[in-house]
Coordinates of C-alpha atoms in Angstrom, one line a residue:
Chain A
M96 CA -16.9 -13.3 19.4
H97 CA -18.8 -10.7 17.4
S98 CA -19.0 -8.3 20.4
L99 CA -15.3 -8.9 20.9
Y100 CA -14.7 -7.9 17.3
L101 CA -16.7 -4.7 17.8
L102 CA -14.7 -3.9 20.9
A103 CA -11.5 -4.5 19.0
I104 CA -12.3 -2.3 16.1
V105 CA -13.3 0.5 18.5
A106 CA -10.0 0.2 20.4
E107 CA -8.0 0.1 17.2
A108 CA -9.9 3.1 15.7
M109 CA -9.1 5.1 18.9
S110 CA -5.4 4.1 18.8
G111 CA -5.2 5.2 15.2
A112 CA -6.9 8.5 15.9
L113 CA -4.6 9.3 18.8
M114 CA -1.5 8.4 16.7
G115 CA -2.8 10.7 13.9
M116 CA -3.4 13.4 16.4
R117 CA 0.2 13.4 17.5
R118 CA 1.2 13.8 13.8
G119 CA -0.8 16.9 13.4
M120 CA -3.7 15.6 11.3
D121 CA -7.0 17.4 11.0
R122 CA -10.4 15.8 12.0
F123 CA -10.9 14.1 8.7
G124 CA -7.4 12.6 8.8
L125 CA -7.9 11.3 12.3
C126 CA -11.1 9.6 11.3
L127 CA -9.6 8.1 8.2
V128 CA -6.5 6.8 10.1
G129 CA -8.7 5.4 12.8
T130 CA -10.9 3.6 10.3
V131 CA -7.9 2.2 8.3
T132 CA -6.3 1.0 11.6
A133 CA -9.4 -0.8 12.6
L134 CA -10.5 -2.3 9.3
G135 CA -7.2 -2.4 7.4
G136 CA -6.0 -5.8 8.6
G137 CA -9.2 -7.6 7.5
T138 CA -9.1 -5.7 4.2
V139 CA -5.6 -6.7 3.4
R140 CA -6.4 -10.3 4.3
D141 CA -9.5 -10.4 2.1
V142 CA -7.8 -8.7 -0.9
L143 CA -4.9 -11.2 -0.7
L144 CA -7.3 -14.1 -0.4
G145 CA -9.6 -12.7 -3.1
H146 CA -12.4 -13.0 -0.6
Y147 CA -15.1 -10.5 -1.7
P148 CA -17.1 -8.6 -0.8
L149 CA -15.1 -7.1 2.0
A150 CA -16.7 -7.1 5.5
W151 CA -17.1 -3.4 5.7
I152 CA -18.6 -3.1 2.2
S153 CA -21.4 -5.5 3.1
H154 CA -21.7 -4.0 6.6
P155 CA -21.1 -0.2 6.3
D156 CA -22.1 0.2 9.9
Y157 CA -18.5 -1.0 10.8
V158 CA -17.2 2.1 9.1
F159 CA -19.6 4.4 11.0
I160 CA -18.5 2.7 14.3
T161 CA -14.8 3.3 13.6
I162 CA -15.4 6.9 12.5
E163 CA -17.4 7.6 15.7
A164 CA -14.7 5.9 17.8
A165 CA -12.0 8.0 16.2
A166 CA -14.0 11.2 16.7
V167 CA -14.6 10.3 20.4
A168 CA -11.0 9.5 20.9
A169 CA -9.9 12.8 19.4
A170 CA -12.4 14.8 21.5
G171 CA -11.4 13.1 24.7
A172 CA -7.7 12.8 24.1
K173 CA -6.8 14.8 27.2
W174 CA -8.6 12.2 29.4
L175 CA -7.5 9.2 27.5
R176 CA -3.9 9.6 28.4
N177 CA -4.8 8.4 31.8
W178 CA -6.3 5.3 30.3
Q179 CA -3.2 3.9 28.6
R180 CA -3.3 0.7 30.6
L181 CA -6.9 0.1 29.5
F182 CA -5.9 0.7 25.9
V183 CA -3.1 -1.8 26.0
T184 CA -5.4 -4.3 27.5
V185 CA -8.2 -3.8 24.9
D186 CA -5.6 -3.8 22.1
A187 CA -4.2 -7.1 23.3
L188 CA -7.7 -8.6 23.3
G189 CA -8.3 -7.1 19.9
L190 CA -5.0 -8.6 18.5
I191 CA -6.0 -12.1 19.5
A192 CA -9.7 -11.6 18.4
F193 CA -8.6 -10.3 15.0
T194 CA -6.2 -13.3 14.6
V195 CA -8.9 -15.9 15.4
I196 CA -11.4 -14.2 13.1
G197 CA -8.8 -14.1 10.3
C198 CA -8.0 -17.8 10.8
D199 CA -11.7 -18.6 10.5
V200 CA -12.1 -16.6 7.3
A201 CA -9.2 -18.3 5.7
A202 CA -10.1 -21.8 6.9
A203 CA -13.5 -21.4 5.2
L204 CA -11.7 -20.9 1.9
N205 CA -9.9 -24.3 2.1
V206 CA -6.4 -23.0 2.0
S207 CA -3.4 -24.8 3.6
P208 CA -3.0 -24.6 7.4
A209 CA 0.1 -22.4 7.0
I210 CA -1.9 -19.9 5.1
V211 CA -4.6 -20.0 7.7
V212 CA -2.1 -19.0 10.4
L213 CA -0.6 -16.3 8.1
A214 CA -4.1 -14.9 7.3
G215 CA -4.8 -14.7 11.1
A216 CA -1.5 -12.8 11.7
I217 CA -2.1 -10.5 8.8
T218 CA -5.6 -9.6 10.2
G219 CA -4.1 -8.9 13.6
V220 CA -1.1 -6.9 12.4
C221 CA -1.7 -5.1 9.1
G222 CA -4.1 -2.5 10.5
G223 CA -1.3 -1.1 12.7
M224 CA 1.1 -1.3 9.8
L225 CA -1.1 0.7 7.5
R226 CA -1.6 3.3 10.4
D227 CA 2.2 3.7 10.6
L228 CA 2.6 4.0 6.9
L229 CA -0.1 6.8 6.7
C230 CA 1.7 8.5 9.6
N231 CA 5.0 8.2 7.7
Q232 CA 6.7 6.1 10.4
M233 CA 8.4 2.8 10.1
P234 CA 5.9 0.2 11.2
L235 CA 6.3 -0.3 15.0
V236 CA 5.5 -4.0 14.6
L237 CA 8.7 -4.5 12.7
C238 CA 11.0 -3.3 15.4
K239 CA 9.2 -3.3 18.8
E240 CA 8.0 -5.9 21.3
L241 CA 6.5 -9.3 20.9
Y242 CA 3.4 -8.4 18.9
A243 CA 3.3 -10.0 15.5
S244 CA 5.0 -13.1 16.9
I245 CA 2.1 -13.4 19.4
A246 CA -0.4 -13.2 16.5
L247 CA 1.5 -15.9 14.6
G248 CA 1.7 -18.0 17.7
A249 CA -2.0 -17.6 18.5
G250 CA -2.9 -18.5 14.9
A251 CA -0.7 -21.6 15.0
L252 CA -2.3 -22.7 18.4
Y253 CA -5.8 -22.2 17.0
V254 CA -5.1 -24.2 13.9
A255 CA -3.3 -26.9 16.0
L256 CA -6.2 -27.2 18.4
Q257 CA -8.7 -27.6 15.6
A258 CA -6.4 -30.2 14.0
W259 CA -6.5 -32.1 17.3
G260 CA -10.3 -32.3 17.0
I261 CA -11.3 -29.4 19.3
A262 CA -14.3 -27.4 18.0
A263 CA -13.9 -23.8 16.9
G264 CA -15.8 -22.4 19.9
P265 CA -13.7 -23.9 22.7
A266 CA -10.5 -23.5 20.7
S267 CA -11.0 -19.8 20.3
V268 CA -11.7 -19.4 24.0
V269 CA -8.4 -21.2 24.8
V270 CA -6.5 -19.1 22.2
L271 CA -8.0 -15.9 23.5
V272 CA -7.0 -16.7 27.1
V273 CA -3.5 -17.9 26.3
G274 CA -2.7 -15.3 23.7
F275 CA -4.0 -12.4 25.9
A276 CA -2.0 -13.7 28.9
V277 CA 1.2 -14.0 26.8
R278 CA 0.7 -10.5 25.3
M279 CA 0.1 -8.9 28.7
L280 CA 3.2 -10.6 30.1
A281 CA 5.2 -9.4 27.1
V282 CA 4.0 -5.8 27.8
R283 CA 4.6 -6.1 31.5
F284 CA 8.2 -7.5 31.3
H285 CA 9.2 -5.7 28.1
W286 CA 9.9 -9.0 26.3
Q287 CA 11.2 -8.4 22.8
L288 CA 13.0 -10.1 20.0
K289 CA 16.7 -9.3 19.6
V290 CA 17.2 -6.3 17.5
L291 CA 20.4 -6.8 15.5
S292 CA 22.6 -3.8 15.7
A293 CA 23.4 -1.7 12.6
A294 CA 27.0 -2.7 13.1
D295 CA 26.1 -6.3 12.3
S296 CA 24.5 -5.4 9.0
G297 CA 26.2 -6.3 5.7
G298 CA 26.7 -4.1 2.7
A299 CA 24.4 -5.8 0.2
S300 CA 21.2 -4.1 -1.0
Chain B
M140 CA 12.8 -21.0 -15.2
H141 CA 11.3 -22.4 -12.0
S142 CA 14.7 -22.8 -10.3
L143 CA 15.7 -19.4 -11.5
Y144 CA 12.5 -18.1 -9.8
L145 CA 13.5 -19.8 -6.5
L146 CA 17.0 -18.4 -6.7
A147 CA 15.4 -14.9 -7.3
I148 CA 13.1 -15.0 -4.3
V149 CA 15.9 -16.2 -2.1
A150 CA 18.1 -13.3 -3.3
E151 CA 15.3 -10.8 -2.9
A152 CA 14.4 -12.1 0.6
M153 CA 18.0 -11.7 1.6
S154 CA 18.3 -8.2 0.3
G155 CA 15.1 -7.2 2.1
A156 CA 16.3 -8.7 5.4
L157 CA 19.7 -6.9 5.1
M158 CA 17.9 -3.6 4.5
G159 CA 15.6 -4.1 7.4
M160 CA 18.6 -4.9 9.6
R161 CA 20.2 -1.6 8.9
R162 CA 16.9 0.0 9.9
G163 CA 16.9 -1.6 13.3
M164 CA 14.2 -4.2 12.9
D165 CA 13.8 -7.2 15.1
R166 CA 14.0 -10.8 13.8
F167 CA 10.3 -10.9 12.9
G168 CA 10.5 -7.6 11.0
L169 CA 13.5 -8.9 9.0
C170 CA 11.6 -12.0 8.0
L171 CA 8.5 -10.1 7.1
V172 CA 10.4 -7.5 5.0
G173 CA 12.4 -10.2 3.3
T174 CA 9.2 -12.1 2.4
V175 CA 7.4 -8.9 1.2
T176 CA 10.4 -8.0 -0.9
A177 CA 10.5 -11.5 -2.5
L178 CA 6.8 -12.1 -3.0
G179 CA 5.4 -8.5 -3.1
G180 CA 6.0 -7.9 -6.8
G181 CA 4.0 -11.0 -7.9
T182 CA 1.3 -10.2 -5.3
V183 CA 0.8 -6.6 -6.5
R184 CA 0.6 -7.9 -10.1
D185 CA -1.9 -10.6 -9.3
V186 CA -4.1 -8.3 -7.2
L187 CA -4.2 -5.7 -10.0
L188 CA -5.0 -8.4 -12.6
G189 CA -7.5 -10.0 -10.3
H190 CA -5.6 -13.3 -10.8
Y191 CA -6.5 -15.5 -7.8
P192 CA -5.4 -17.4 -5.9
L193 CA -2.0 -15.7 -5.4
A194 CA 1.1 -17.9 -6.0
W195 CA 2.2 -18.0 -2.4
I196 CA -1.3 -18.9 -1.2
S197 CA -1.4 -22.0 -3.4
H198 CA 2.3 -22.7 -2.6
P199 CA 2.9 -21.8 1.0
D200 CA 6.4 -23.3 0.7
Y201 CA 7.5 -20.1 -1.1
V202 CA 6.7 -18.2 2.1
F203 CA 8.8 -20.7 4.1
I204 CA 11.7 -20.4 1.7
T205 CA 11.7 -16.6 1.9
I206 CA 11.5 -16.6 5.7
E207 CA 14.4 -19.1 5.9
A208 CA 16.4 -17.0 3.4
A209 CA 15.8 -13.8 5.4
A210 CA 16.8 -15.6 8.7
V211 CA 20.0 -16.9 7.1
A212 CA 20.8 -13.5 5.7
A213 CA 20.3 -11.9 9.2
A214 CA 22.4 -14.5 10.9
G215 CA 25.2 -14.2 8.3
A216 CA 25.2 -10.5 7.7
K217 CA 28.7 -10.0 8.8
W218 CA 29.9 -12.4 6.1
L219 CA 27.5 -11.3 3.4
R220 CA 29.0 -7.8 3.2
N221 CA 31.9 -9.4 1.3
W222 CA 29.5 -10.9 -1.2
Q223 CA 27.9 -7.7 -2.4
R224 CA 29.0 -8.4 -6.0
L225 CA 27.3 -11.8 -5.9
F226 CA 24.1 -10.2 -4.6
V227 CA 24.0 -7.6 -7.3
T228 CA 24.5 -10.4 -9.9
V229 CA 21.7 -12.6 -8.4
D230 CA 19.5 -9.6 -8.1
A231 CA 19.9 -8.7 -11.7
L232 CA 19.1 -12.3 -12.7
G233 CA 16.0 -12.1 -10.4
L234 CA 14.8 -8.8 -11.9
I235 CA 14.7 -10.3 -15.4
A236 CA 13.3 -13.7 -14.3
F237 CA 10.5 -11.9 -12.3
T238 CA 9.8 -9.8 -15.4
V239 CA 9.6 -12.7 -17.7
I240 CA 7.4 -14.6 -15.3
G241 CA 5.1 -11.6 -14.8
C242 CA 4.7 -11.3 -18.6
D243 CA 3.8 -15.0 -18.9
V244 CA 1.1 -14.6 -16.2
A245 CA -0.5 -11.6 -17.8
A246 CA -0.3 -13.0 -21.3
A247 CA -2.3 -16.0 -20.1
L248 CA -5.1 -13.6 -19.1
N249 CA -5.5 -12.2 -22.7
V250 CA -4.7 -8.6 -21.8
S251 CA -3.2 -6.2 -24.3
P252 CA 0.5 -6.4 -25.0
A253 CA 1.1 -3.0 -23.3
I254 CA -0.4 -4.5 -20.1
V255 CA 1.7 -7.6 -20.5
V256 CA 4.9 -5.5 -20.5
L257 CA 3.6 -3.4 -17.5
A258 CA 2.7 -6.6 -15.6
G259 CA 6.3 -7.9 -16.1
A260 CA 7.8 -4.6 -14.9
I261 CA 5.5 -4.5 -11.9
T262 CA 6.5 -8.0 -10.9
G263 CA 10.2 -7.1 -11.2
V264 CA 10.0 -3.8 -9.4
C265 CA 7.2 -3.7 -6.8
G266 CA 8.8 -6.0 -4.3
G267 CA 11.7 -3.6 -3.8
M268 CA 9.2 -0.7 -3.7
L269 CA 7.2 -2.3 -0.9
R270 CA 10.5 -3.0 0.9
D271 CA 11.4 0.6 0.8
L272 CA 7.9 1.7 2.0
L273 CA 8.1 -0.6 5.0
C274 CA 11.6 0.8 5.7
N275 CA 10.2 4.3 5.5
Q276 CA 12.4 5.3 2.6
M277 CA 11.6 6.8 -0.7
P278 CA 11.6 3.9 -3.2
L279 CA 15.1 3.6 -4.6
V280 CA 13.8 2.5 -7.9
L281 CA 12.3 6.0 -8.4
C282 CA 15.5 7.8 -8.2
K283 CA 18.5 5.6 -8.8
E284 CA 20.0 3.7 -11.6
L285 CA 18.6 2.0 -14.7
Y286 CA 16.5 -0.6 -12.9
A287 CA 12.9 -0.3 -13.6
S288 CA 13.7 0.9 -17.2
I289 CA 15.5 -2.4 -17.7
A290 CA 12.5 -4.3 -16.5
L291 CA 10.3 -2.4 -18.9
G292 CA 12.7 -3.0 -21.7
A293 CA 13.1 -6.7 -21.0
G294 CA 9.3 -7.1 -20.9
A295 CA 8.9 -5.2 -24.2
L296 CA 11.6 -7.3 -25.8
Y297 CA 9.9 -10.5 -24.6
V298 CA 6.5 -9.5 -25.9
A299 CA 8.1 -8.4 -29.2
L300 CA 10.0 -11.7 -29.7
Q301 CA 6.8 -13.6 -29.1
A302 CA 4.9 -11.4 -31.5
W303 CA 7.6 -12.2 -34.1
G304 CA 6.7 -15.9 -33.8
I305 CA 9.5 -17.0 -31.4
A306 CA 8.3 -19.5 -28.8
A307 CA 8.2 -18.6 -25.1
G308 CA 11.2 -20.8 -24.2
P309 CA 13.8 -19.4 -26.5
A310 CA 12.4 -15.9 -26.1
S311 CA 12.9 -16.0 -22.4
V312 CA 16.5 -17.2 -22.8
V313 CA 17.2 -14.3 -25.1
V314 CA 15.6 -11.8 -22.7
L315 CA 17.4 -13.2 -19.7
V316 CA 20.8 -13.0 -21.5
V317 CA 20.2 -9.5 -22.9
G318 CA 18.5 -8.0 -19.9
F319 CA 21.1 -9.4 -17.5
A320 CA 23.9 -8.1 -19.6
V321 CA 22.4 -4.6 -19.8
R322 CA 21.7 -4.5 -16.1
M323 CA 25.3 -5.6 -15.2
L324 CA 26.7 -2.9 -17.6
A325 CA 24.4 -0.3 -16.0
V326 CA 25.7 -1.3 -12.6
R327 CA 29.3 -1.4 -13.8
F328 CA 29.3 2.0 -15.5
H329 CA 26.8 3.8 -13.2
W330 CA 24.4 4.4 -16.0
Q331 CA 21.4 6.3 -14.8
L332 CA 18.5 8.4 -16.0
K333 CA 18.9 12.2 -15.7
V334 CA 17.7 13.4 -12.3
L335 CA 16.1 16.8 -12.7
S336 CA 17.4 19.1 -10.2
A337 CA 15.1 20.6 -7.5
A338 CA 15.9 24.1 -9.0
D339 CA 14.1 23.0 -12.2
S340 CA 10.9 22.1 -10.4
G341 CA 7.8 24.2 -10.7
G342 CA 5.5 25.4 -7.9
A343 CA 2.3 23.5 -8.7
S344 CA 1.1 20.8 -6.5
Chain C
M140 CA -17.9 13.3 -18.4
H141 CA -15.4 11.2 -20.2
S142 CA -13.4 14.2 -21.5
L143 CA -13.5 15.7 -18.0
Y144 CA -12.1 12.4 -16.8
L145 CA -9.2 12.6 -19.3
L146 CA -8.6 16.2 -18.3
A147 CA -8.5 15.1 -14.6
I148 CA -6.0 12.3 -15.1
V149 CA -3.8 14.6 -17.1
A150 CA -3.8 17.2 -14.4
E151 CA -3.2 14.6 -11.6
A152 CA -0.4 13.0 -13.6
M153 CA 1.3 16.4 -14.0
S154 CA 0.9 17.2 -10.3
G155 CA 2.4 13.8 -9.4
A156 CA 5.3 14.4 -11.7
L157 CA 6.1 17.8 -10.3
M158 CA 6.0 16.5 -6.7
G159 CA 8.3 13.7 -7.7
M160 CA 10.7 16.2 -9.3
R161 CA 11.0 18.1 -6.1
R162 CA 12.0 14.9 -4.4
G163 CA 14.8 14.2 -6.8
M164 CA 13.3 11.3 -8.8
D165 CA 14.6 10.4 -12.2
R166 CA 12.5 10.4 -15.4
F167 CA 11.2 6.9 -14.8
G168 CA 10.2 7.8 -11.2
L169 CA 8.4 10.9 -12.4
C170 CA 6.3 9.0 -14.9
L171 CA 5.5 6.3 -12.4
V172 CA 4.5 8.7 -9.7
G173 CA 2.4 10.7 -12.2
T174 CA 0.6 7.5 -13.4
V175 CA 0.0 6.3 -9.8
T176 CA -1.4 9.7 -8.8
A177 CA -3.8 9.8 -11.8
L178 CA -4.9 6.1 -11.8
G179 CA -4.3 5.1 -8.2
G180 CA -7.7 6.3 -6.8
G181 CA -9.7 4.3 -9.2
T182 CA -7.4 1.3 -8.8
V183 CA -7.8 1.3 -5.0
R184 CA -11.6 1.6 -5.3
D185 CA -11.8 -1.2 -7.8
V186 CA -9.5 -3.5 -5.8
L187 CA -11.6 -2.9 -2.6
L188 CA -14.9 -3.4 -4.5
G189 CA -13.5 -6.5 -6.3
H190 CA -14.4 -4.8 -9.6
Y191 CA -12.3 -6.4 -12.3
P192 CA -10.8 -5.8 -14.8
L193 CA -9.3 -2.4 -13.7
A194 CA -10.1 0.5 -16.0
W195 CA -6.5 1.0 -17.1
I196 CA -6.1 -2.7 -17.8
S197 CA -8.9 -2.8 -20.3
H198 CA -7.9 0.7 -21.6
P199 CA -4.0 0.8 -21.6
D200 CA -4.2 4.1 -23.4
Y201 CA -5.0 5.7 -20.1
V202 CA -1.5 4.7 -18.9
F203 CA 0.1 6.1 -22.0
I204 CA -1.8 9.4 -21.5
T205 CA -0.6 9.8 -17.9
I206 CA 3.0 8.9 -18.8
E207 CA 3.0 11.5 -21.6
A208 CA 1.4 14.1 -19.2
A209 CA 4.1 13.4 -16.6
A210 CA 6.9 13.6 -19.1
V211 CA 5.5 16.9 -20.5
A212 CA 5.2 18.3 -16.9
A213 CA 8.8 17.3 -16.1
A214 CA 10.1 18.9 -19.3
G215 CA 8.1 22.1 -18.8
A216 CA 8.4 22.4 -15.0
K217 CA 10.1 25.8 -15.4
W218 CA 7.1 27.3 -17.1
L219 CA 4.5 25.4 -15.1
R220 CA 5.4 27.2 -11.9
N221 CA 3.6 30.3 -13.3
W222 CA 0.5 28.2 -13.9
Q223 CA -0.2 27.1 -10.3
R224 CA -3.6 28.8 -10.4
L225 CA -4.6 26.8 -13.4
F226 CA -3.4 23.6 -11.8
V227 CA -5.4 24.2 -8.7
T228 CA -8.5 24.8 -10.8
V229 CA -8.1 21.7 -12.9
D230 CA -7.3 19.7 -9.8
A231 CA -10.5 20.8 -8.2
L232 CA -12.5 19.8 -11.3
G233 CA -10.7 16.5 -11.3
L234 CA -11.5 15.8 -7.6
I235 CA -15.2 16.2 -8.2
A236 CA -15.1 14.4 -11.6
F237 CA -13.3 11.4 -10.0
T238 CA -15.7 11.4 -7.1
V239 CA -18.8 11.3 -9.4
I240 CA -17.2 8.6 -11.5
G241 CA -16.4 6.6 -8.4
C242 CA -19.9 6.8 -7.2
D243 CA -21.3 5.6 -10.5
V244 CA -19.0 2.6 -10.5
A245 CA -20.0 1.6 -7.0
A246 CA -23.7 2.3 -7.6
A247 CA -23.6 -0.2 -10.5
L248 CA -22.5 -2.9 -8.1
N249 CA -25.5 -2.6 -5.9
V250 CA -23.7 -1.7 -2.7
S251 CA -25.3 0.4 0.0
P252 CA -25.5 4.3 -0.4
A253 CA -22.9 4.8 2.3
I254 CA -20.4 2.7 0.4
V255 CA -21.3 4.5 -2.9
V256 CA -20.3 7.8 -1.2
L257 CA -17.1 6.3 0.3
A258 CA -16.2 4.8 -3.1
G259 CA -16.5 8.2 -4.6
A260 CA -14.3 9.8 -2.0
I261 CA -11.7 7.0 -2.3
T262 CA -11.5 7.6 -6.0
G263 CA -11.0 11.3 -5.5
V264 CA -8.5 11.1 -2.8
C265 CA -6.4 7.9 -2.9
G266 CA -4.4 8.9 -5.9
G267 CA -2.9 11.8 -4.0
M268 CA -2.4 9.7 -1.0
L269 CA -0.4 7.1 -2.9
R270 CA 1.7 9.9 -4.5
D271 CA 2.6 11.1 -1.0
L272 CA 3.4 7.6 0.2
L273 CA 5.8 7.1 -2.8
C274 CA 7.4 10.5 -2.0
N275 CA 7.8 9.4 1.6
Q276 CA 5.6 12.2 3.0
M277 CA 2.7 12.1 5.3
P278 CA -0.4 12.3 3.0
L279 CA -1.3 16.0 2.7
V280 CA -5.0 15.1 2.5
L281 CA -4.8 14.0 6.2
C282 CA -3.6 17.3 7.5
K283 CA -4.3 20.1 5.1
E284 CA -7.3 22.0 3.7
L285 CA -10.9 21.0 3.0
Y286 CA -10.1 18.4 0.3
A287 CA -11.3 14.9 1.3
S288 CA -14.2 16.4 3.1
I289 CA -15.3 18.1 -0.2
A290 CA -15.0 14.7 -2.0
L291 CA -17.2 13.1 0.7
G292 CA -19.7 16.0 0.6
A293 CA -19.9 15.8 -3.2
G294 CA -20.4 12.1 -3.1
A295 CA -23.2 12.4 -0.5
L296 CA -24.9 15.2 -2.6
Y297 CA -24.7 13.0 -5.7
V298 CA -26.3 10.0 -4.0
A299 CA -28.9 12.2 -2.3
L300 CA -29.9 13.9 -5.6
Q301 CA -30.3 10.5 -7.3
A302 CA -32.3 9.2 -4.3
W303 CA -34.6 12.2 -4.8
G304 CA -35.3 11.0 -8.4
I305 CA -32.9 13.2 -10.3
A306 CA -31.2 11.4 -13.3
A307 CA -27.5 10.7 -13.2
G308 CA -26.7 13.3 -15.9
P309 CA -28.2 16.4 -14.4
A310 CA -27.2 15.3 -10.9
S311 CA -23.5 15.1 -11.9
V312 CA -23.7 18.5 -13.4
V313 CA -25.1 20.0 -10.2
V314 CA -22.5 18.1 -8.1
L315 CA -19.7 19.3 -10.4
V316 CA -20.8 23.0 -10.2
V317 CA -21.4 23.0 -6.4
G318 CA -18.4 20.9 -5.5
F319 CA -16.1 22.9 -7.7
A320 CA -17.4 26.2 -6.3
V321 CA -16.9 25.0 -2.7
R322 CA -13.4 23.7 -3.4
M323 CA -12.3 26.9 -5.0
L324 CA -13.8 28.9 -2.1
A325 CA -11.9 26.7 0.3
V326 CA -8.6 27.3 -1.5
R327 CA -9.3 31.0 -1.8
F328 CA -10.1 31.6 1.9
H329 CA -7.8 28.9 3.3
W330 CA -10.7 27.0 4.9
Q331 CA -9.5 24.1 6.8
L332 CA -10.6 21.6 9.5
K333 CA -9.3 22.3 13.0
V334 CA -5.9 20.6 13.5
L335 CA -5.8 19.4 17.1
S336 CA -2.5 20.5 18.6
A337 CA 0.0 17.9 19.8
A338 CA -0.4 19.2 23.3
D339 CA -4.0 17.9 23.2
S340 CA -2.9 14.4 22.4
G341 CA -3.1 11.6 24.9
G342 CA -0.5 9.0 25.6
A343 CA -2.2 5.8 24.4
S344 CA -0.9 4.1 21.3

């Protein structure tokens, strides 16, 4: 699980750096956006749960890893465009790994199961939301594809499996396999939630 | 006060969902924006005050209520456009209720009166600011109408009444009545703070 | 150092207010953006470090100072445009002062040296980033000029000097002088990090 986490933060840092690049950021900006994308989800979760110290503050090497990954992505951007499929795959793995890790952190704090699921989804999704805010875009996760819903579903499955007496180890393997499969199918077949048209919207604010 | 709080988070969740709808979000995005709008103000206040656990973490049913409210608002958007007046009324009640609740939370932590007033205003105003950030708009509260100023005024009045020896119960009733009345008058007569024209602005950054 | 801190928050509050003005905010918005610009960096640092209570919560007079500064800047915007050079100078001093103060706060919490440097840079840079988010702009610091890099460099120098046995007092004087000089040279000669062109960017997200 730990090596999966490292793989996930590397992938997220690279995705953040590439997005920043398209928005005209300098090298510092790329590294910062990459780091925020990779570590932001866990940071938001821990701040909301009051769970200190934050992971990257006790393990500063995580920050170095994400900065390196962002710098490598920026340097190799020309080649990475041919690897989009690999990125989507690693990102899907990362989403589920982040979610499972987020659930574990919250569960250790004795909060209710609903909050455990939410904490997992926040870990999976908030890094990308912060990346989009820094890039001055509306967060993609709010309007595109089955992404956050899969994080919520994976978290719920993980909590349910444990409630049914399955140990954390096997439960996380099951969730990883199922969640990853659903996410890849969603990408392949462009599954998405219905976007309600602007014409449907009311006038209240 | 508690039922007023529930009414307020329902109204805020609906307003967030309707705004998200106009920005083309999917069902998940609507529910998230609605929840952030409703619970964001209290969350920002509690994180700034270091007041853990957050309300919605000890009471996850608040999250379910706001998600339901957002989903209902999205489903009934066509009808809700005729209810704009009701929304503005409930939102005004919610603003003052949030402010009073925020003041109570801060006062229990023995901070200075100025911080109590600020905490009240943050509770009333930050949910809407987070909604606007997620929708990639400049926060409305920074440029339109007497809204935040009314929250600050209501907080100051509440603190002043208590300093003059009035108990929290009657003081909050007075603040609710006065604050609500001022807010409705501000809406009715389009009161707003002077917006300084761009031509007035200097060149420093 | 304390009077330098006060000078820095005044300058930052003024810069925030002037930016808000160009975006059409009302008087309340200007004061809020000014305050967030001035106090936001330290707030983000303290929330990430779990260092409570926040400075402005134990010293609410900081909030009053920044509100006053923002109001004065808004009132005198016409005249301030001729003072741009002064602003840039005070802002450069503020950047380094914030960074040194941020390092001191983190060092007192016994975190690793890398986190001390990061905490310093976060203090120096995050206020401006929050200002840009509230103004619905992509944070300038991500794409323009040697700014954040100077904060990181100043923090690293400060930590290195102390590791070499130099006391905090003389070390901060050295960092202030060197950091300020580098920042002013960067402004004067338009030094900046290479911005990678959009054409270089890959296709992954």
